[in-house]
mmCIF file of C-alpha atoms in Angstrom:
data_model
loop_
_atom_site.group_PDB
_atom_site.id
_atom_site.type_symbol
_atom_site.label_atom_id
_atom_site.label_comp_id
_atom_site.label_asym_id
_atom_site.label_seq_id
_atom_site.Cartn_x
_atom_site.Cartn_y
_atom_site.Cartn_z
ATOM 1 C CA UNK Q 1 80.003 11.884 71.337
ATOM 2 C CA UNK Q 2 78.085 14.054 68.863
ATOM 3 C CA UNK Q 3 75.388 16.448 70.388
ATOM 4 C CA UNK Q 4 72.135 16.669 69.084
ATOM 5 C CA UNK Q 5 71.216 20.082 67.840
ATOM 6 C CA UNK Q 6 68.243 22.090 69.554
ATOM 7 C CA UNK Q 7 67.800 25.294 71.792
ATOM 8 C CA UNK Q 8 69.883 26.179 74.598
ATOM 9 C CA UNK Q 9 69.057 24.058 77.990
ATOM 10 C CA UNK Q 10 68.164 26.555 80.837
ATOM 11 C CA UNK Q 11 68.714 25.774 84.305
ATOM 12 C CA UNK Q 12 67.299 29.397 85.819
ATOM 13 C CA UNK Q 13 67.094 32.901 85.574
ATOM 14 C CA UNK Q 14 70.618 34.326 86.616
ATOM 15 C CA UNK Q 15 70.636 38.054 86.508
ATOM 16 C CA UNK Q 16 69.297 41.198 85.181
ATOM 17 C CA UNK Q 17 70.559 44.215 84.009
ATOM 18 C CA UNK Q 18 69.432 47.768 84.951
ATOM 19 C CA UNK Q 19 70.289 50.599 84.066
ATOM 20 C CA UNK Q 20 69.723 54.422 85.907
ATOM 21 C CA UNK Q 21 70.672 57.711 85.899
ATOM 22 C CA UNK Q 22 70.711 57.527 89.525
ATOM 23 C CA UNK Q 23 73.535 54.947 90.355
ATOM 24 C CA UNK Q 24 74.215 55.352 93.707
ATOM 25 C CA UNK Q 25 70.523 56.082 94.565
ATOM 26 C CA UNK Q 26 69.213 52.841 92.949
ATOM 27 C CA UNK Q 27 72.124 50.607 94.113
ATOM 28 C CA UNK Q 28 71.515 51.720 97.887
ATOM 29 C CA UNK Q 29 68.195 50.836 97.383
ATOM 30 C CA UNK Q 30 68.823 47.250 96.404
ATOM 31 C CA UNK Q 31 71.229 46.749 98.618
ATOM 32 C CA UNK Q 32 69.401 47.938 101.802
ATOM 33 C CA UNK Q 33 66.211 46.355 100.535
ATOM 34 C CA UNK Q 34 67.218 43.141 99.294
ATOM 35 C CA UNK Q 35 70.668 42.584 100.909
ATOM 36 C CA UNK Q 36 72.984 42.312 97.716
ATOM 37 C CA UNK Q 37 76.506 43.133 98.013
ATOM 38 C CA UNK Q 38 79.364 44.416 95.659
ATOM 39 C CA UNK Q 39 80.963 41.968 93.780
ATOM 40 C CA UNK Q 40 82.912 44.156 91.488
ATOM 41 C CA UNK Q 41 82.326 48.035 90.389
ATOM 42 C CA UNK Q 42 83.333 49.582 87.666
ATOM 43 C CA UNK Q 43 84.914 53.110 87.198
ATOM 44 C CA UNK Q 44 85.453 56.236 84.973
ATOM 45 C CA UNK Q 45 88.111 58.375 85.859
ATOM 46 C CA UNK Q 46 89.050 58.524 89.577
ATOM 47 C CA UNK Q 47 87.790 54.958 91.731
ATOM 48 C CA UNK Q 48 84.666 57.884 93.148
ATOM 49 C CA UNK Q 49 83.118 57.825 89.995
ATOM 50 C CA UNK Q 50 81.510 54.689 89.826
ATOM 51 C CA UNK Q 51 79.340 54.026 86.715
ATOM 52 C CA UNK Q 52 78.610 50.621 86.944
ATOM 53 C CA UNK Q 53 78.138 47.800 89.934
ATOM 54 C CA UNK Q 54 77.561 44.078 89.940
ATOM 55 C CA UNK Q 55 76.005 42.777 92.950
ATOM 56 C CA UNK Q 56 75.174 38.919 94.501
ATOM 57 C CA UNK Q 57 73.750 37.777 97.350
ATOM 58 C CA UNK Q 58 74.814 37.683 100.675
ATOM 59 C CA UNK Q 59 74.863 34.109 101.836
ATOM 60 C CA UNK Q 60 77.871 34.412 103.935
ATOM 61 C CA UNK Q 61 80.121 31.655 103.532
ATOM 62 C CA UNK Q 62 78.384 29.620 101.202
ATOM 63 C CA UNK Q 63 79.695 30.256 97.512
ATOM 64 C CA UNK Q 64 77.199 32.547 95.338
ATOM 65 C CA UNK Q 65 76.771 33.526 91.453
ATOM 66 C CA UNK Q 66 79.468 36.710 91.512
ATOM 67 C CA UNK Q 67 76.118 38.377 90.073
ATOM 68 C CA UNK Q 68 72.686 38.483 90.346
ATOM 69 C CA UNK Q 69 72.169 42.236 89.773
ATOM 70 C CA UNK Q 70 74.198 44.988 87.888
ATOM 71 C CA UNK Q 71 73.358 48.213 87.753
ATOM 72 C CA UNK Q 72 74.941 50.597 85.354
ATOM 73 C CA UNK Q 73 74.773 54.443 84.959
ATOM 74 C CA UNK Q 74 73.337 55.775 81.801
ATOM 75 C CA UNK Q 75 70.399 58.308 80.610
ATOM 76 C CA UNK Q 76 68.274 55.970 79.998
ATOM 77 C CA UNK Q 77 66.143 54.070 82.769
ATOM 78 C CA UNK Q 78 64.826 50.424 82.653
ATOM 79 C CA UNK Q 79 65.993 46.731 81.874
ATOM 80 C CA UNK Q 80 68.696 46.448 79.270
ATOM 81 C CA UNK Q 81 69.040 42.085 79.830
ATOM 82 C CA UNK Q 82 67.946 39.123 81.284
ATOM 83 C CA UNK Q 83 70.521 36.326 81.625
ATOM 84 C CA UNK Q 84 69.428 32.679 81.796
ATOM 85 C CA UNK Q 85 72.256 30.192 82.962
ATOM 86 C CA UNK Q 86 72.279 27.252 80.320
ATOM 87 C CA UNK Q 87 73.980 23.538 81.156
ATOM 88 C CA UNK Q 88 77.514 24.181 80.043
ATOM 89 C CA UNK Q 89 79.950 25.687 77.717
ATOM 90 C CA UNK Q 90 78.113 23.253 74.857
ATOM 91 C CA UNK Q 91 75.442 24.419 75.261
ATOM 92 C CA UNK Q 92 76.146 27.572 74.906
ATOM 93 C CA UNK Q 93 77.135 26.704 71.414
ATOM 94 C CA UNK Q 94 74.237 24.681 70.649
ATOM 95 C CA UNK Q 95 71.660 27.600 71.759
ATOM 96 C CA UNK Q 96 73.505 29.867 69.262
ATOM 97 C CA UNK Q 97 73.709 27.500 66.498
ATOM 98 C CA UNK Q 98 69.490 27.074 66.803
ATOM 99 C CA UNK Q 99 69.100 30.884 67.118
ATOM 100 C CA UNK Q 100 70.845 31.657 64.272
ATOM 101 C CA UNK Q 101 69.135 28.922 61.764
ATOM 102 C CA UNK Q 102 65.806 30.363 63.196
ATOM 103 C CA UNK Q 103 66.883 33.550 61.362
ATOM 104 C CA UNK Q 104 64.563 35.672 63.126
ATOM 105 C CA UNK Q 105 66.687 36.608 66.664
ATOM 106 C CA UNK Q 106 69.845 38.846 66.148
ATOM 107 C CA UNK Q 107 73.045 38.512 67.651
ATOM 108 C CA UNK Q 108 74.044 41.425 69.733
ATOM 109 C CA UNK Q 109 77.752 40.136 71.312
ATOM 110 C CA UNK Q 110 79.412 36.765 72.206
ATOM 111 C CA UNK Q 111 80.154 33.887 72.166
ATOM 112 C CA UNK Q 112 82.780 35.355 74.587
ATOM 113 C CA UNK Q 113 84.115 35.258 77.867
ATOM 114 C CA UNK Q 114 83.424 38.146 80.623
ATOM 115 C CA UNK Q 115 85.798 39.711 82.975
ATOM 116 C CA UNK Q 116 83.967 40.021 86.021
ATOM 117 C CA UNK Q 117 82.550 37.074 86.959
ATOM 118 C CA UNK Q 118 83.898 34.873 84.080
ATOM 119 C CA UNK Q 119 80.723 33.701 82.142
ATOM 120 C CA UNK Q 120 80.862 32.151 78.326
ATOM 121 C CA UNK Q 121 78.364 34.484 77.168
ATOM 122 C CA UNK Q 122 76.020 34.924 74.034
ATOM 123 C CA UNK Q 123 73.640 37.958 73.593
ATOM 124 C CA UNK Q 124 70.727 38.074 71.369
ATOM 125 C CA UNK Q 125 68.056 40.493 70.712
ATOM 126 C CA UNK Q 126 64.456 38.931 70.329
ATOM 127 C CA UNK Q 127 61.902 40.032 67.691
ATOM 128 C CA UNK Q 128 59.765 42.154 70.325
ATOM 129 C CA UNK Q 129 63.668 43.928 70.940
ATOM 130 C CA UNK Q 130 64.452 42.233 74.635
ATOM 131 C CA UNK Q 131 68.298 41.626 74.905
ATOM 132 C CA UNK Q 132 69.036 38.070 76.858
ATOM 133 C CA UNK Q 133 72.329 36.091 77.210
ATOM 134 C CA UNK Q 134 72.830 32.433 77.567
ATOM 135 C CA UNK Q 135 75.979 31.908 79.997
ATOM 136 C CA UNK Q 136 77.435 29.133 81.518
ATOM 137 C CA UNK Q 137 80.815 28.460 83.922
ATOM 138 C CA UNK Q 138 79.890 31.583 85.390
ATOM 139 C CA UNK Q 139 82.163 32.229 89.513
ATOM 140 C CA UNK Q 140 80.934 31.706 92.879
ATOM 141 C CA UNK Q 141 82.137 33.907 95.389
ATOM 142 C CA UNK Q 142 81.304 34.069 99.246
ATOM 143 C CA UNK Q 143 81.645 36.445 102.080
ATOM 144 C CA UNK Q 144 86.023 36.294 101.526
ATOM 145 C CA UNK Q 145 85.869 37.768 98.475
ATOM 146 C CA UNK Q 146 86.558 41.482 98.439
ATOM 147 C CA UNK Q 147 85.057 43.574 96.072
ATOM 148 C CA UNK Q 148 87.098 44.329 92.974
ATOM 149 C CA UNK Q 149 87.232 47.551 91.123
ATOM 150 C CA UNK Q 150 88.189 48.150 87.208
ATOM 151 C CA UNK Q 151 88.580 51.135 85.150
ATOM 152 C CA UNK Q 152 85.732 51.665 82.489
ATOM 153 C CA UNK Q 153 87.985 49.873 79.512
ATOM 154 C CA UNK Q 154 87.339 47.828 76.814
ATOM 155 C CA UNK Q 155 89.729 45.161 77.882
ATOM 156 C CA UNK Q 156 87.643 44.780 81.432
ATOM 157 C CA UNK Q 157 84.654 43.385 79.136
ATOM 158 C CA UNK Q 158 85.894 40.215 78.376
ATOM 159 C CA UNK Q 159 88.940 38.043 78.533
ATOM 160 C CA UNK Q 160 88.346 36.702 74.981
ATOM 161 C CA UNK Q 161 85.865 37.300 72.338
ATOM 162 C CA UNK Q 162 84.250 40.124 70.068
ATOM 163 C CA UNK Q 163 84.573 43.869 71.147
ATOM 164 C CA UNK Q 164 81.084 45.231 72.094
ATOM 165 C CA UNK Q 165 79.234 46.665 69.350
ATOM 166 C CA UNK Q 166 78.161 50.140 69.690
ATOM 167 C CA UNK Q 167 74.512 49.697 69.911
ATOM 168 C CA UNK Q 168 74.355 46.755 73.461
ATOM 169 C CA UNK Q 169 73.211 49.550 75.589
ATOM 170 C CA UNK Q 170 70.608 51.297 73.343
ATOM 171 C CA UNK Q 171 68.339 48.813 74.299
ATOM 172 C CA UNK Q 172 66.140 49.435 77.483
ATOM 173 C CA UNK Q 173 62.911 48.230 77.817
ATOM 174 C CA UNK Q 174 60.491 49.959 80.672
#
């Protein structure tokens, strides 16, 4: 079967990324405020010095995106993406194919697959400068799943793909 060519197919909004130079302070806050729990955090150093935290929500045992939130520590405050879940893995290709003949979004990272929480991603940067990544086959955890902890390494980005260009997290928009 041949797919037709054409934009991405999004299902929802999935997650956002935020980043602070008040970690602990801001994740606290969402936490206590909106219920989210850790999925998986992210170190530098020692396991104390957490710099980065992705969070879902608590439905108990029913099964839940392993993000919905992630926080990261940085000097600069405000959104750095917004990630929109598309069909499937196809998709994903087709949405990257159309945004590259447009000629007028640029590619910032992917077509890859994360670490923590196992997404096919694709990030692009729009012409107004917003970052936002179509995923799909993203996991579902529930209320068994213990948090997870990695050191701050390149190889903890993702499993297979490009390497992270230097310039993903210079992008923050108020």
């Amino acid at each position: 079967m041949r797919l037709d060519a054409g934009p991405s197919q999004v299902k929802r909004i999935a997650h956002a990324l935020h980043m602070t130079p008040n970690l602990r302070e801001v994740i606290n806050w969402y936490q206590h405020l909106f219920g989210f729990v850790p999925s998986d955090e992210i170190y530098a150093g020692n396991k104390d010095h957490v710099i980065a935290t992705f969070n879902r929500c608590d439905r108990g045992e029913d099964f839940v995106d392993h993000h919905t939130f992630v926080c990261i520590q940085s000097d600069k405050i405000g959104l750095n993406h917004v990630s929109f879940e598309v069909q499937n893995i196809d998709d994903v290709m087709l949405g990257h194919e159309h945004l590259k003949q447009a000629g007028k979004y640029e590619h910032v990272w992917g077509i890859g697959r994360h670490l923590l929480g196992s997404q096919v991603f694709d990030y692009w940067r729009s012409p107004d400068g917003y970052i936002f990544e179509h995923y799909a086959d993203g996991d579902l955890l529930n209320d068994k799943v213990q948090p997870g902890d990695y050191a701050a390494l390149p190889e903890n980005l993702a499993q297979w793909g490009p390497e992270l260009g230097p310039h993903f997290f210079d992008s923050v928009r108020v």
